[in-house]
Coordinates of C-alpha atoms and ligand atoms in Angstrom, one line a residue:
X1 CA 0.0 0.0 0.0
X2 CA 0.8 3.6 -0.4
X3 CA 3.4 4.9 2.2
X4 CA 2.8 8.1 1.7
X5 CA -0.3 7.6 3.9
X6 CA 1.6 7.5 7.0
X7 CA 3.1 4.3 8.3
X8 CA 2.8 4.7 11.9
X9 CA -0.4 5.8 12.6
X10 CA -1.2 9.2 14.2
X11 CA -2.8 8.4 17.4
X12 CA -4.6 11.4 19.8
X13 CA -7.5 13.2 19.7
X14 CA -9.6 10.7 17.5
X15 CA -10.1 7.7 18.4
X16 CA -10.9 6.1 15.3
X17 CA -7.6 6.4 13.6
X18 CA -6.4 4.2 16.4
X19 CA -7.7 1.3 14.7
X20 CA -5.1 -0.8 13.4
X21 CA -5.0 -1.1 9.3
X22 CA -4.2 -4.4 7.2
X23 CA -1.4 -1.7 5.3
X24 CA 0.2 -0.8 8.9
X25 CA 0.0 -4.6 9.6
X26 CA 4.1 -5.0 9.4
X27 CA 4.2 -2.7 13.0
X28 CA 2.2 -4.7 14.8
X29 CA 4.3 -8.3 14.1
X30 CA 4.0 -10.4 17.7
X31 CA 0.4 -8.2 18.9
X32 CA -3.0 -8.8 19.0
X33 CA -5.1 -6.5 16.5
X34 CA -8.2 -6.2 15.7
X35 CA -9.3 -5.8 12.5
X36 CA -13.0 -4.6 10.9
X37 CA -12.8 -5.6 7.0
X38 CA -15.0 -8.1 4.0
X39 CA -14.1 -11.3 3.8
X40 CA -12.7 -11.2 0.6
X41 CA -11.8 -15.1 -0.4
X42 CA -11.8 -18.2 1.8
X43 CA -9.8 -21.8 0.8
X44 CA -10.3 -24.6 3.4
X45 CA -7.8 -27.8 4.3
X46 CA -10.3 -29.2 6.5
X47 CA -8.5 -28.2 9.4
X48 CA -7.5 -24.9 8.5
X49 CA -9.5 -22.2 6.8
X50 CA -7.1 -19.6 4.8
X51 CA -9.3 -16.2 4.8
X52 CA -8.5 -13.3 2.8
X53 CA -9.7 -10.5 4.9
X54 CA -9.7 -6.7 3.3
X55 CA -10.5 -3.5 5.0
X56 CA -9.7 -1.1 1.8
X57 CA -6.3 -0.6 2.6
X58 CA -5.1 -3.8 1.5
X59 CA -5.2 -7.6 2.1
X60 CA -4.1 -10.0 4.3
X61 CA -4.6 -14.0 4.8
X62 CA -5.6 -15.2 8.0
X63 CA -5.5 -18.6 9.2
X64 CA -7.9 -20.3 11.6
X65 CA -6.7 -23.5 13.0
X66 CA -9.7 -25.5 14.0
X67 CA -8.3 -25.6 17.9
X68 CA -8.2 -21.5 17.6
X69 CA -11.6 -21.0 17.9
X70 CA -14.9 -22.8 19.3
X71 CA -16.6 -25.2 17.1
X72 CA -19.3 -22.8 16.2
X73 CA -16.9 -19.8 14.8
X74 CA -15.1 -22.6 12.9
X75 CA -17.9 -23.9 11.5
X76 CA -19.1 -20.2 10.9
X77 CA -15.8 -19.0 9.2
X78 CA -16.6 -22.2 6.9
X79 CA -19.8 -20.6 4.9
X80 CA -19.2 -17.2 5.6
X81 CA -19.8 -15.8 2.1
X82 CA -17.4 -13.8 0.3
X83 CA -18.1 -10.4 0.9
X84 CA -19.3 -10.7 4.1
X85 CA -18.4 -7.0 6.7
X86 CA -16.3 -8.9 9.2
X87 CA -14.5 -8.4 12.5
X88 CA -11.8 -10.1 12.8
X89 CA -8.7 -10.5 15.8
X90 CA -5.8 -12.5 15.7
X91 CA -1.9 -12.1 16.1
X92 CA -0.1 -10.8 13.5
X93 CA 2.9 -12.8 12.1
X94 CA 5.5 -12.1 9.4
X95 CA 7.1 -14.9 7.4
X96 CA 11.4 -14.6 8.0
X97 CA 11.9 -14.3 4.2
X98 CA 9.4 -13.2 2.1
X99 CA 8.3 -10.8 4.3
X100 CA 4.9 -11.3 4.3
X101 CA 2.3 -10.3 6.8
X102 CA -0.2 -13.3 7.9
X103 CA -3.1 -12.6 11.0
X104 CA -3.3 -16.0 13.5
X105 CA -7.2 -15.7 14.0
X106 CA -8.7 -16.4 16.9
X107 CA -12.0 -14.0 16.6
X108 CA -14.5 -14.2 14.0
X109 CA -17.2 -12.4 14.0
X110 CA -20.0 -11.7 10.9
X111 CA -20.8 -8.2 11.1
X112 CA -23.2 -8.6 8.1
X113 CA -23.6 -11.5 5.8
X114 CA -23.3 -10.9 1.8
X115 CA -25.9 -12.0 -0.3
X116 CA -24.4 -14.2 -3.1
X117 CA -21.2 -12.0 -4.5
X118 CA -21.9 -11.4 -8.2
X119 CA -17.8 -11.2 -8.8
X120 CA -16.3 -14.5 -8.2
X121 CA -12.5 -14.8 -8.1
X122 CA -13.0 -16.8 -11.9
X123 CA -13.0 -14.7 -15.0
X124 CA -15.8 -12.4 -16.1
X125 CA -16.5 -10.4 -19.3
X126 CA -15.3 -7.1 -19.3
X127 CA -19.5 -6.1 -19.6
X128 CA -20.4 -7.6 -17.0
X129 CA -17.8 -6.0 -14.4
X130 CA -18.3 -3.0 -15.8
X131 CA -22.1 -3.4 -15.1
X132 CA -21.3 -3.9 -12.1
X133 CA -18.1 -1.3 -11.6
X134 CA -19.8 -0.6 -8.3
X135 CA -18.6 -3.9 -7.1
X136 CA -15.8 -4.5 -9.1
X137 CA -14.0 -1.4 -7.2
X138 CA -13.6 -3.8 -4.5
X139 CA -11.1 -6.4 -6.8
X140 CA -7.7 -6.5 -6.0
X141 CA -6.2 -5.4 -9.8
X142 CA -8.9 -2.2 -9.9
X143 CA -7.8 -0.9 -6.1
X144 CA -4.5 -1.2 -7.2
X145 CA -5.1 0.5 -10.4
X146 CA -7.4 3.8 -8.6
X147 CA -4.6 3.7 -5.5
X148 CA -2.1 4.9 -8.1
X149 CA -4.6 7.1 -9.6
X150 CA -4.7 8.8 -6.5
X151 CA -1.1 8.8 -5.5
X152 CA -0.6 10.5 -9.2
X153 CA -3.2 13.4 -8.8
X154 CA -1.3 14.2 -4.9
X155 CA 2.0 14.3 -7.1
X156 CA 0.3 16.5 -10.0
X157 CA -0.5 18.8 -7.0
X158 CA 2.6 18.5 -5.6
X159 CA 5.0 19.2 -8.6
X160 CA 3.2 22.6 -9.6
X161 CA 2.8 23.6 -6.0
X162 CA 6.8 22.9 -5.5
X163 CA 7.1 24.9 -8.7
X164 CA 5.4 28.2 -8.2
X165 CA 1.8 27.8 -9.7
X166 CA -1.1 28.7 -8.4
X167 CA -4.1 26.6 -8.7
X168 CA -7.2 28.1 -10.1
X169 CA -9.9 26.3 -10.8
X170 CA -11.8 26.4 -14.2
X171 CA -15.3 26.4 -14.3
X172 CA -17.3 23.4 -16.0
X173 CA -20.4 25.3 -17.8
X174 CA -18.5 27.7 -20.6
X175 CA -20.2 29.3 -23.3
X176 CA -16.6 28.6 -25.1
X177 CA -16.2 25.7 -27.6
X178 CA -11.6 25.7 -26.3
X179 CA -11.0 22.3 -28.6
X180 CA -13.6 22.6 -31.4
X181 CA -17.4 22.4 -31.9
X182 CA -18.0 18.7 -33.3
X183 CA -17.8 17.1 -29.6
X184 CA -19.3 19.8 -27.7
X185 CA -21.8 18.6 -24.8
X186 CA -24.6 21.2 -24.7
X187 CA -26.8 21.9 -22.3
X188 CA -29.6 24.3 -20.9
X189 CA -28.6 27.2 -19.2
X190 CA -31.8 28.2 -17.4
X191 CA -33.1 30.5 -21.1
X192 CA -29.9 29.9 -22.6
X193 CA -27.2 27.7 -23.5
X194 CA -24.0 26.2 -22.0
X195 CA -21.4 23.5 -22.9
X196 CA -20.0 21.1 -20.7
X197 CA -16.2 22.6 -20.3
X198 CA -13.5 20.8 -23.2
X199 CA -10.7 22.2 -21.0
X200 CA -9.7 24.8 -18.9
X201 CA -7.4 26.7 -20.6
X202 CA -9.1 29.7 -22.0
X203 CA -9.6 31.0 -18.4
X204 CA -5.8 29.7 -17.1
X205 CA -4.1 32.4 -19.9
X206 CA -7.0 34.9 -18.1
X207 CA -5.7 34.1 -14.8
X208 CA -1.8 33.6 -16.2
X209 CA -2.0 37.2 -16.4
X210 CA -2.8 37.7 -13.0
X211 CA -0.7 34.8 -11.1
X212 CA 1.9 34.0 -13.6
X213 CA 2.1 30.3 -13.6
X214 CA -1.1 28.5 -13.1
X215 CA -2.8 25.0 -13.9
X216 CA -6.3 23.9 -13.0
X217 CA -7.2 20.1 -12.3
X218 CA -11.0 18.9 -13.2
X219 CA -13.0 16.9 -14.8
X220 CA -13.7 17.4 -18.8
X221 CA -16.0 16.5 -21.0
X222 CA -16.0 15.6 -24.9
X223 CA -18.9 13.8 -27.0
X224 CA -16.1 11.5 -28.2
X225 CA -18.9 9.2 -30.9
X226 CA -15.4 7.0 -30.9
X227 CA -15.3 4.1 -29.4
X228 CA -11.9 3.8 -28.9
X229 CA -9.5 2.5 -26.1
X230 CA -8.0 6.2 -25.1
X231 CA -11.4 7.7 -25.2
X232 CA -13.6 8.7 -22.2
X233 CA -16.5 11.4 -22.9
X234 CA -15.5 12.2 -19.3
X235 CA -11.8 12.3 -18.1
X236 CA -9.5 14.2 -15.8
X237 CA -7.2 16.6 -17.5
X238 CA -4.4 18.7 -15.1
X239 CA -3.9 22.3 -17.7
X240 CA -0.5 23.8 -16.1
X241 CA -0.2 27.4 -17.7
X242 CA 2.9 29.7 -18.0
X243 CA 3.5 33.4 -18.5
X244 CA 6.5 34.2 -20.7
X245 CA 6.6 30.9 -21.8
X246 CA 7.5 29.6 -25.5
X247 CA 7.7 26.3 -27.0
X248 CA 11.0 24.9 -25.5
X249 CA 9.6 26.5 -22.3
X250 CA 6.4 24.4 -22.6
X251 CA 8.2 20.9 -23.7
X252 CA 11.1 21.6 -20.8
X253 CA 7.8 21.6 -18.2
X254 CA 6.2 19.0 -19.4
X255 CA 9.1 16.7 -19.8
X256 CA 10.1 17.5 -16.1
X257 CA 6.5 17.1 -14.8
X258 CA 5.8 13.7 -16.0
X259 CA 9.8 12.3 -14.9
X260 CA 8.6 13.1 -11.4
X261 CA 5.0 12.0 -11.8
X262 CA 6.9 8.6 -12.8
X263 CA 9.3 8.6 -10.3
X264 CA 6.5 9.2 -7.6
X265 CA 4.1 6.6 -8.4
X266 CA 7.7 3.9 -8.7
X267 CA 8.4 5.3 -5.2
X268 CA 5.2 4.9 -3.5
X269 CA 3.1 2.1 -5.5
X270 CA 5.3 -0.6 -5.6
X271 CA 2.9 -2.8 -4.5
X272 CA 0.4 -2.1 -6.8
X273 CA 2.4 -1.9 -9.9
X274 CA 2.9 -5.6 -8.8
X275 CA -0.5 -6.6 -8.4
X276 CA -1.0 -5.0 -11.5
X277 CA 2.5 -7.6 -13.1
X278 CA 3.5 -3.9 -14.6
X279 CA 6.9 -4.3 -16.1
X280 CA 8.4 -1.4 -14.0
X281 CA 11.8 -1.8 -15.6
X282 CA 10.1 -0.5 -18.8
X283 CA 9.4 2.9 -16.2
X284 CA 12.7 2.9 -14.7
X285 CA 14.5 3.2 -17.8
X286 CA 12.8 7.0 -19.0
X287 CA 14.5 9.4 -18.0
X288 CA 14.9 13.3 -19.3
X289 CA 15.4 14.1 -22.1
X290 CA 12.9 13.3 -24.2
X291 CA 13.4 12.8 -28.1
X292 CA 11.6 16.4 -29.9
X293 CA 10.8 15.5 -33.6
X294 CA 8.7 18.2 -36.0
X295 CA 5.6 17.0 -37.4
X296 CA 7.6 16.9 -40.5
X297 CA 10.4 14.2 -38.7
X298 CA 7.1 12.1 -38.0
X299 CA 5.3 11.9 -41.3
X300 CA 9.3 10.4 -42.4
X301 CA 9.2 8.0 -39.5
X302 CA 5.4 7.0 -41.1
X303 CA 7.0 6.9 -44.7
X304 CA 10.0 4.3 -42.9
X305 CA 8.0 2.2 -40.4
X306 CA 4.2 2.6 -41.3
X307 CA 2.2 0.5 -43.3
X308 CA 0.5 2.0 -46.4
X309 CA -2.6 2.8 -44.8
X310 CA -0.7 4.8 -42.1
X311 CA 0.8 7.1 -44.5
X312 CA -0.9 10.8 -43.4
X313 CA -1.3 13.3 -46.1
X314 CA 0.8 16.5 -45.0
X315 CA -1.9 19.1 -42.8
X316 CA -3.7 15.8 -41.5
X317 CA -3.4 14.9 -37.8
X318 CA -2.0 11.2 -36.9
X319 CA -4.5 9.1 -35.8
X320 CA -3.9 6.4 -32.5
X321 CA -1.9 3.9 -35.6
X322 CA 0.1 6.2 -36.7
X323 CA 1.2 7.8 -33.1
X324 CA 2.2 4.3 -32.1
X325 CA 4.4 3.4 -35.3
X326 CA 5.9 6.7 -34.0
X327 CA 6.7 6.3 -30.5
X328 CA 7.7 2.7 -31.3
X329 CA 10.9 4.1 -32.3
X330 CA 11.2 5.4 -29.1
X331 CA 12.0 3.8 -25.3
X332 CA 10.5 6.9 -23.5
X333 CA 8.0 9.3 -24.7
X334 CA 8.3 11.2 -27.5
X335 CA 7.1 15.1 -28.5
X336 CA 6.6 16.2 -31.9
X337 CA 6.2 19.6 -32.4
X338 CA 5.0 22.3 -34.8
X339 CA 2.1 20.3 -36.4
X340 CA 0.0 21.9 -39.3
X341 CA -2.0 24.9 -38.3
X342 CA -4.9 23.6 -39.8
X343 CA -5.3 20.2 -37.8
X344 CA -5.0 22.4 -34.4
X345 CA -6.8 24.5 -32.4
X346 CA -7.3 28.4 -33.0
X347 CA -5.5 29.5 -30.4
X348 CA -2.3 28.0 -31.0
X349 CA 0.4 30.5 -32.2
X350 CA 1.9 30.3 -36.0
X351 CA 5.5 29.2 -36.4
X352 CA 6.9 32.7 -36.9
X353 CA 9.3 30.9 -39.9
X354 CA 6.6 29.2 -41.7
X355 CA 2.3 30.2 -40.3
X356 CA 1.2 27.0 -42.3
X357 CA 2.8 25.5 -39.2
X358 CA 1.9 25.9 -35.4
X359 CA 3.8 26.7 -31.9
X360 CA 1.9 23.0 -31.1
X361 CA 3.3 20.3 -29.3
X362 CA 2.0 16.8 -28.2
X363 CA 3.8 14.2 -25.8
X364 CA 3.0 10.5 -27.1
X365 CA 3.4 7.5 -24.8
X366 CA 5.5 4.3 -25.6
X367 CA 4.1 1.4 -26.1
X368 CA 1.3 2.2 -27.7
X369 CA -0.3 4.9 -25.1
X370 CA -0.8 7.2 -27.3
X371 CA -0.8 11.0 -26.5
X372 CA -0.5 11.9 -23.0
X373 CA -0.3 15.6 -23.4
X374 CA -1.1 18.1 -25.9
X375 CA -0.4 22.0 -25.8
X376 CA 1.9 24.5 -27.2
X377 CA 2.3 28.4 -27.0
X378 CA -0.6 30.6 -27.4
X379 CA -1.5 33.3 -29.9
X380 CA -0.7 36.4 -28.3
X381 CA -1.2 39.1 -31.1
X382 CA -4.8 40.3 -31.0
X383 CA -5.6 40.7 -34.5
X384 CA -4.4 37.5 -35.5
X385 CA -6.1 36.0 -32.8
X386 CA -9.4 38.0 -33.5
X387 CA -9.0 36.3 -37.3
X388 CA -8.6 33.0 -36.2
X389 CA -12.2 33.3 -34.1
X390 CA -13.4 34.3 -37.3
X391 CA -12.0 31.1 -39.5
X392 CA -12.8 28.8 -37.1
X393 CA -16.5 29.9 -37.3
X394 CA -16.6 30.8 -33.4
X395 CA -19.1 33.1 -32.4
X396 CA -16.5 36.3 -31.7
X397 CA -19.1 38.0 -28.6
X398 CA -18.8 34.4 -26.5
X399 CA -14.6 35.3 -26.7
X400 CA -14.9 39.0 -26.0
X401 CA -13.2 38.3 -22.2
X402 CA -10.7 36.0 -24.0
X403 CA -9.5 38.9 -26.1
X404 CA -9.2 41.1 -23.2
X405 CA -6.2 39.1 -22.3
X406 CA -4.8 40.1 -25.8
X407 CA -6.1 43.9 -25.1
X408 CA -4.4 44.6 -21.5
X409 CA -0.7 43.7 -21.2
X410 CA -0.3 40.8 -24.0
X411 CA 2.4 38.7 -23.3
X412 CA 4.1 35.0 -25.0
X413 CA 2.9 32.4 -22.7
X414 CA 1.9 28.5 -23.4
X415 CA 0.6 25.7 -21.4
X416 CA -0.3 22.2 -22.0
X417 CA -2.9 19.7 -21.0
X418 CA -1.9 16.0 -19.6
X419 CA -4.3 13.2 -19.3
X420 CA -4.8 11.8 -16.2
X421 CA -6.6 8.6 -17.7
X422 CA -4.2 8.0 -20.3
X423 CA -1.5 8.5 -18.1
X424 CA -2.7 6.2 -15.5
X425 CA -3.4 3.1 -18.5
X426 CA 0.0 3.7 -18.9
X427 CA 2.2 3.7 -15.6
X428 CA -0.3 0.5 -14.7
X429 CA 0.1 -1.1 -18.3
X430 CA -3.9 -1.5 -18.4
X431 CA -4.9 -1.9 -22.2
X432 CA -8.1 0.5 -22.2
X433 CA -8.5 3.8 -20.1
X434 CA -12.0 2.5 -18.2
X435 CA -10.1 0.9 -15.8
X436 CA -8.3 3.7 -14.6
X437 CA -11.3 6.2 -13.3
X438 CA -13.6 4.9 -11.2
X439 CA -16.8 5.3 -12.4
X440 CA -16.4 5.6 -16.4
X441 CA -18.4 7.6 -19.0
X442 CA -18.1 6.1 -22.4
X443 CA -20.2 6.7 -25.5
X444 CA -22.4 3.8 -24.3
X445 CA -22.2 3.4 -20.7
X446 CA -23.1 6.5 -18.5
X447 CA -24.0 3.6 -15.5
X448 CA -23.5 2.8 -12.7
Ligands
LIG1 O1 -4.9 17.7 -26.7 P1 -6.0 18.2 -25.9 O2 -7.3 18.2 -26.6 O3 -5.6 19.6 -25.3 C1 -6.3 20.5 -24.8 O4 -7.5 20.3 -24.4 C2 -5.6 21.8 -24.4 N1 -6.6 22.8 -24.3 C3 -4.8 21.6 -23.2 C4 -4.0 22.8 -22.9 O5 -3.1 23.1 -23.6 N2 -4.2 23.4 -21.7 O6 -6.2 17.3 -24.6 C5 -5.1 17.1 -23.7 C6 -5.0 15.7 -23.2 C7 -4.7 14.7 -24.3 O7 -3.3 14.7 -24.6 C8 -5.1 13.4 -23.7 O8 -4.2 12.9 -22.8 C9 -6.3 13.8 -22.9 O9 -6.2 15.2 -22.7 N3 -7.6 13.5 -23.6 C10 -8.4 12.5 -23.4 N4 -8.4 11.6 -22.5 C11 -9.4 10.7 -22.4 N5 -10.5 10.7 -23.2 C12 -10.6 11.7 -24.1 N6 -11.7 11.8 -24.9 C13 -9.5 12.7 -24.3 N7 -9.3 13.8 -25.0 C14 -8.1 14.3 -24.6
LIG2 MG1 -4.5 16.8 -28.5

């Protein structure tokens, strides 16, 4: 379990932290705990019963000799059903060499029986347990996945806090379409309108202005009609933004950001990423820097290592293929920069050498993760800026505030937007992203 949740645990005022955990369970080798937890999987010699017991921060097996208890708790412990809210007491042993943490039981008490547990410990179609996601939760593989989901988000916090930003928090109903009007969520806004916020940004170059660095955390929200491994319609997205930043300035941040979210999560979830049979050598080995290829660089890589259907007309955007022909060439992620104008948002900045190509950048993921991050430096010049509202078909009034940014004290700045989903998939090695939020929206699942 997580040791930045401390190890010892803080005793005092409230009582209920002095209740001994299954994670704390190494401090307490040769005492008599007490334990209050779900019987999570029970095996049976005969003479022994072997009982998985978890209380949500992590698992231990107990063992019940038949002379350890009366006849009735023995007998008791022997159709107890999985699931079961039990209390359990016992002394807690550790094995010489493997280090592992076992609870001698010699209390057993049925808090509240389980009716029969829909998710047996045999396999189950992905449907199914995501039917029933409220349950699932409870699995071994999906705590370890949303432990380290957490343990990223405090690091997220804690690199921009230990780097000067401020966080400001984005609102979620916008009149502003930030990444493009074909997946727009609308809404009623009492006699109006409102979308469902795309990202954050627009308002972090607002309050870049008036903090300097900045980066919002939420929840966003895309009508994604793909059905695709990477895509949620709702996912977590962390939008760091920098005054008097460029390019380099961006890729520099965002190259140093995700080093120590990866160095984090391999410092505090190594149990997890081995529940989860990650292959944390493949993490151990990235390290800064971070190959930088043009857009240009990557259609050549396509035209090398692609197959013919992967071969993108120049001005198109790659596509989840083509990204991972890319970053196969790669052991650690890899950021290609200064993609086409056209295939990216209107408020990315031209490339003052060529304006048929953008200040852009996106991070892709190796093996196959596709992009963690996209961002770039913004347009700073007001009447380009008011022209590109204008080609992008964007109603100019709903970008009126956006503009005053541009009006009062312009300045360069950039940002970018990481991920958290797809970053998650990929420090746990999980194939698709719904594993690694805890209640997904997809195109066709908005339950439970
Ligand atoms: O590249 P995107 O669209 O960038 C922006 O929204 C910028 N406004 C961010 C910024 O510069 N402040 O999205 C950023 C990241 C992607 O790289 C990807 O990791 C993730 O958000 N993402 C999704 N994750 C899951 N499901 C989806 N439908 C996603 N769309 C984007
Ligand atoms: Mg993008």
């Amino acid at each position: 379990m997580s040791s930045t949740t401390p190890n010892t645990i803080p005793t005092g005022s409230v009582t209920y932290y002095n209740r001994v955990l299954i994670r704390h369970l190494a401090n307490h080798v040769g005492q008599v705990v007490e334990l209050y937890g779900w019987l999570y999987n029970r095996r049976s010699s005969g003479k022994i019963h072997f009982l998985e017991i978890r209380d949500g921060s992590g698992l231990v097996q107990g063992v019940m000799g038949r002379n350890d208890v009366d006849e009735a708790t023995f007998a008791l412990a022997d159709h107890t059903p999985q699931e079961s809210a039990v209390k359990v007491s016992g002394t807690v042993s550790q094995h010489p060499k493997t280090g592992a943490v076992e609870l001698h039981i010699n209390g057993f008490e049925v808090l509240s029986q389980a009716g029969e547990y829909p998710i047996s410990h045999k396999e189950h179609g992905v449907g199914f347990l995501m039917d029933n996601r409220h349950l699932w939760l409870r699995s071994s593989r999906q705590h370890a996945a949303l432990t380290i989901r957490s343990e990223l988000c405090l690091a997220i916090h804690q690199y921009f806090h230990q780097h000067g930003f401020v966080q400001v928090d984005a609102p979620i109903f916008t009149p502003n379409a930030c990444e493009g009007t074909t997946n727009l969520f609308e809404t009623a806004y009492f006699d109006d309108k409102a979308y469902l916020t795309q990202s954050g940004q627009l308002y972090m170059e607002a309050a870049a202005a008036a903090f300097g660095r900045v980066y919002c955390f939420g929840p966003t929200f895309r009508a994604e009609k793909s059905k695709t491994r990477r895509h949620l319609t709702e996912f977590w997205m962390v939008e760091p933004e920098m005054a008097y930043a460029t390019l380099d300035d961006v890729m520099d941040v965002a190259e140093d950001f995700m080093v120590y979210l990866i160095g984090h999560v391999l410092t505090h979830c190594r149990p997890e990423l081995a529940t989860l049979e990650r292959d944390v050598a493949k993490l151990e080995a990235i390290v800064k820097p971070f190959p930088r290829i043009s857009y240009d660089e990557a259609l050549e890589l396509l035209k090398q290592h692609g197959s013919e259907e992967q071969q993108v007309p120049w001005g198109e955007d790659f596509g989840g293929d083509e990204e991972t022909v890319i970053s196969n060439q790669f052991d650690r992620p890899v950021f290609i920069h200064r993609y086409p104008t056209q295939c990216k948002a209107f408020y990315m900045k031209e490339d003052p050498t060529d304006p048929k190509k953008s200040l852009s950048v996106d991070m892709i993921g190796p093996e196959g993760y596709g992009e963690l991050i996209g961002g770039g430096q913004r347009e700073d010049d007001l009447a380009v800026l008011e022209q590109k509202i204008a080609a992008h078909g964007l109603p100019k009034e709903d970008f009126e505030w956006f503009l005053d940014v541009r009006r009062y004290g312009t300045f360069s700045h950039g940002g970018f937007g990481l991920g958290v989903e797809r970053t998650v998939a990929w420090l746990c090695g999980l194939h698709h992203v719904r594993e690694t939020i805890p209640f997904p929206r997809l195109l066709d699942r908005l339950k439970p």
